[in-house]
Coordinates of C-alpha atoms in Angstrom, one line a residue:
Chain A
Q4 CA 13.2 -9.7 -11.0
S5 CA 10.7 -7.5 -9.7
V6 CA 8.0 -6.0 -12.1
L7 CA 7.8 -2.9 -9.6
T8 CA 10.9 -0.4 -9.8
Q9 CA 11.9 1.9 -6.7
P10 CA 14.8 4.0 -6.5
P11 CA 17.7 2.0 -4.3
S12 CA 18.1 4.9 -1.8
V13 CA 17.0 8.1 -1.1
S14 CA 18.2 10.6 1.8
A15 CA 17.4 13.8 3.6
A16 CA 18.0 15.8 6.7
P17 CA 16.1 15.3 9.8
G18 CA 12.8 17.1 9.5
Q19 CA 13.0 17.2 5.7
K20 CA 10.8 15.3 3.1
V21 CA 11.6 12.5 1.1
T22 CA 9.5 10.8 -1.7
I23 CA 9.8 7.3 -3.0
S24 CA 8.5 6.1 -6.5
C25 CA 7.3 2.8 -7.5
S26 CA 7.0 2.3 -11.2
G27 CA 4.9 -0.3 -12.8
S28 CA 2.5 -1.2 -15.6
S29 CA -1.0 -1.4 -16.4
S30 CA -1.2 -5.2 -15.0
N31 CA -0.2 -3.9 -11.9
V32 CA 0.1 -0.5 -10.3
G33 CA -2.1 1.0 -13.2
N34 CA -5.2 -1.3 -12.4
N35 CA -4.9 -2.2 -8.7
Y36 CA -4.3 -0.5 -5.6
V37 CA -0.9 -0.1 -4.0
S38 CA 0.2 -0.7 -0.7
W39 CA 3.5 0.5 1.1
Y40 CA 5.5 -1.6 3.9
Q41 CA 8.3 -0.4 6.1
Q42 CA 11.0 -2.8 7.2
L43 CA 13.2 -1.5 10.0
S44 CA 16.6 -3.4 10.1
G45 CA 16.2 -6.9 11.4
T46 CA 12.6 -6.9 11.8
A47 CA 9.6 -8.1 9.9
P48 CA 7.7 -5.6 7.7
K49 CA 5.0 -3.3 8.8
L50 CA 2.0 -1.9 6.9
L51 CA 2.2 1.6 6.2
I52 CA -0.3 2.5 3.3
Y53 CA -3.1 0.5 1.7
E54 CA -5.5 1.3 -1.0
N55 CA -3.0 3.7 -2.5
N56 CA -3.4 6.3 0.1
N57 CA -5.0 5.0 3.7
R58 CA -3.1 4.7 6.5
P59 CA -3.6 1.9 9.2
S60 CA -4.2 2.9 12.7
G61 CA -1.4 4.0 14.4
I62 CA 0.7 5.3 11.2
P63 CA 1.4 9.2 11.5
D64 CA 0.0 11.4 8.9
R65 CA 3.9 12.2 8.2
F66 CA 3.7 9.3 5.8
A67 CA 1.3 9.6 2.6
G68 CA 0.6 7.7 -0.6
S69 CA -0.4 8.6 -4.0
K70 CA -0.8 7.2 -7.5
S71 CA -1.1 8.5 -10.8
G72 CA -1.3 6.1 -13.7
T73 CA 1.3 3.3 -13.5
S74 CA 3.3 4.7 -10.8
A75 CA 2.8 5.4 -7.1
T76 CA 4.7 7.5 -4.7
L77 CA 5.1 7.5 -0.8
G78 CA 6.0 10.8 0.6
I79 CA 7.4 11.0 4.4
T80 CA 7.7 14.4 5.8
G81 CA 9.2 15.7 9.0
L82 CA 11.9 13.1 8.8
Q83 CA 13.0 11.1 11.9
T84 CA 15.9 9.0 12.6
G85 CA 13.4 6.5 13.4
D86 CA 12.3 6.6 9.9
E87 CA 15.6 5.0 8.5
A88 CA 14.5 1.6 7.0
D89 CA 13.8 -0.4 3.7
Y90 CA 10.6 0.5 2.3
Y91 CA 8.4 -1.6 -0.4
C92 CA 5.8 -0.9 -2.4
G93 CA 3.5 -3.5 -3.4
T94 CA 0.4 -4.6 -5.4
W95 CA -1.5 -7.6 -7.2
D96 CA -0.5 -8.2 -10.9
S97 CA -3.3 -9.4 -12.8
S98 CA -1.3 -11.1 -15.5
L99 CA 1.1 -12.7 -13.5
T100 CA -1.6 -13.6 -11.0
A101 CA 0.6 -12.9 -8.1
Y102 CA 1.3 -10.1 -5.6
V103 CA 4.3 -8.2 -6.4
F104 CA 6.8 -6.3 -4.4
G105 CA 8.9 -3.3 -5.6
T106 CA 12.6 -3.5 -5.5
G107 CA 12.8 -1.7 -2.2
T108 CA 14.3 1.6 -1.2
K109 CA 16.6 2.4 1.8
V110 CA 15.9 5.7 3.5
T111 CA 18.9 7.2 5.3
V112 CA 18.5 10.2 7.3
L113 CA 21.5 12.5 7.3
Chain B
E29 CA -3.2 -8.4 20.6
V30 CA -3.2 -9.7 17.0
L31 CA -0.1 -12.0 16.4
L32 CA 1.1 -14.4 14.1
V33 CA 4.0 -16.7 15.0
E34 CA 6.0 -18.8 12.4
S35 CA 7.9 -22.0 13.3
G36 CA 9.8 -25.0 11.8
G37 CA 12.6 -23.3 10.3
D38 CA 15.8 -25.6 10.2
L39 CA 19.0 -26.1 8.5
I40 CA 18.0 -28.4 5.7
Q41 CA 20.1 -30.2 3.0
P42 CA 19.5 -29.5 -0.8
G43 CA 16.5 -31.8 -2.0
G44 CA 15.1 -32.1 1.6
S45 CA 11.7 -31.4 2.9
L46 CA 10.5 -28.8 5.7
R47 CA 7.1 -28.0 7.2
L48 CA 6.5 -24.5 8.3
S49 CA 3.5 -23.4 10.5
C50 CA 2.1 -20.2 11.3
A51 CA -0.2 -19.8 14.5
A52 CA -2.6 -16.9 14.7
S53 CA -3.7 -15.5 18.1
G54 CA -6.1 -12.5 19.0
F55 CA -8.2 -13.1 16.0
T56 CA -10.0 -16.0 14.3
L57 CA -8.1 -17.3 11.0
Y58 CA -11.1 -18.2 9.4
G59 CA -12.6 -15.5 7.6
Y60 CA -9.2 -14.1 6.5
S61 CA -7.2 -15.1 3.4
M62 CA -3.4 -15.5 4.2
N63 CA -0.1 -15.6 2.5
W64 CA 3.5 -16.4 2.5
V65 CA 6.3 -13.9 1.8
R66 CA 10.2 -14.7 2.0
Q67 CA 13.2 -12.7 2.1
A68 CA 16.7 -14.1 1.2
P69 CA 19.6 -12.6 2.9
G70 CA 20.3 -9.3 1.6
K71 CA 17.5 -9.2 -0.7
G72 CA 14.0 -7.9 -1.1
L73 CA 10.5 -9.4 -0.4
E74 CA 9.3 -12.2 -2.4
W75 CA 5.7 -12.9 -2.3
F76 CA 5.3 -16.6 -3.0
S77 CA 1.8 -18.2 -1.9
Y78 CA -1.7 -17.3 -1.1
I79 CA -4.7 -18.9 0.3
T80 CA -8.4 -17.8 0.7
S81 CA -10.4 -18.8 3.8
S82 CA -12.2 -21.7 2.4
T83 CA -9.2 -22.8 0.5
S84 CA -11.1 -22.5 -2.7
T85 CA -8.4 -20.4 -4.3
I86 CA -4.6 -21.0 -4.1
Y87 CA -2.1 -18.9 -5.9
Y88 CA 1.8 -19.7 -6.2
A89 CA 4.6 -17.9 -7.6
D90 CA 6.6 -19.9 -10.4
S91 CA 9.6 -20.1 -8.4
V92 CA 7.9 -22.6 -5.7
K93 CA 5.0 -24.0 -7.9
G94 CA 5.1 -27.7 -7.9
R95 CA 7.6 -27.9 -4.8
F96 CA 5.4 -25.8 -2.1
T97 CA 1.9 -26.5 -0.9
I98 CA 0.2 -24.2 1.1
S99 CA -2.6 -25.1 3.5
R100 CA -4.7 -24.1 6.7
D101 CA -6.5 -25.7 9.6
N102 CA -8.8 -22.9 10.5
A103 CA -10.0 -24.9 13.6
K104 CA -6.3 -24.8 14.8
N105 CA -6.1 -21.4 13.8
S106 CA -3.0 -22.5 11.9
L107 CA -1.8 -21.7 8.4
F108 CA 1.3 -24.1 7.0
L109 CA 3.6 -24.6 4.1
Q110 CA 5.1 -27.8 3.0
M111 CA 8.4 -27.5 1.2
N112 CA 9.7 -30.1 -0.8
S113 CA 12.8 -30.3 -3.1
L114 CA 14.5 -27.5 -1.3
R115 CA 17.1 -25.6 -3.1
V116 CA 20.1 -23.3 -2.2
E117 CA 17.9 -20.6 -3.5
D118 CA 15.2 -20.9 -1.2
T119 CA 17.4 -20.0 1.7
A120 CA 15.3 -17.2 3.5
I121 CA 13.6 -15.8 6.2
Y122 CA 9.8 -17.2 5.8
Y123 CA 7.0 -14.9 7.0
C124 CA 3.1 -15.4 7.0
A125 CA 1.1 -12.6 6.8
R126 CA -2.9 -11.9 6.9
V127 CA -4.2 -10.6 3.8
R128 CA -6.9 -8.0 3.5
G129 CA -9.0 -6.2 0.6
S130 CA -12.2 -7.0 -0.8
G131 CA -10.9 -8.4 -4.0
M132 CA -7.4 -9.0 -5.4
S133 CA -7.3 -5.6 -6.6
Y134 CA -7.3 -4.2 -3.1
Y135 CA -5.0 -6.9 -1.7
Y136 CA -2.7 -5.8 1.1
M137 CA -0.9 -7.6 4.2
D138 CA -2.0 -5.8 7.5
V139 CA -0.5 -8.5 10.0
W140 CA 2.9 -10.1 9.9
G141 CA 4.6 -12.6 11.9
K142 CA 8.2 -11.9 12.9
G143 CA 9.6 -14.8 10.7
T144 CA 11.2 -18.2 10.6
T145 CA 14.6 -18.8 9.0
V146 CA 15.0 -21.8 6.5
T147 CA 18.7 -22.4 5.5
V148 CA 19.2 -25.1 2.6
S149 CA 23.0 -26.0 2.5
S150 CA 24.9 -29.2 2.2

């Protein structure tokens, strides 16, 4: 049972924008930095965003992260068919003394 | 190229033991904290163990505490996971990942292996 809640799925047409929310609490999102991971079908997760809004080298600026209070958001603009994947938020939980992942969101390009 | 390669996954009976390995290449394991994450079939990601470079700090999720042991051999550039008293619910793909961030508040995983499959079934 994850402590971070994400919508099960989001969808949009190619070229459009989607946003994925990640809702937590003061022990995790509220007081720690959030990262986002992309998992294409049948592959290992890949880091997309770290420390709330930083992109690793090679990640296009179509992917953007933000955080406000106990919620974080991943935005994907200029949606492409290659963006179809599962997306997970993650952060340290100071109360659980554990890293926690969100429930995951499946992005579908219509 | 920075790589992590897991091995050791197998089909094992409930109550059995298994040891997973994670070999690093393209970088020196020493100096990095590491962790294990698993994913049950059709389910989401589950973090379950973390170890610092010096092994001075180790964390486990409650789901594996007392049954799994994380360890590392920096000289061999390898991370390990000893799994005992395996249960059907431990069936998953097991990933090792490199941990970054200047403190637990900044924790993120920047390099992941492709995973190794553990199936616990009679």
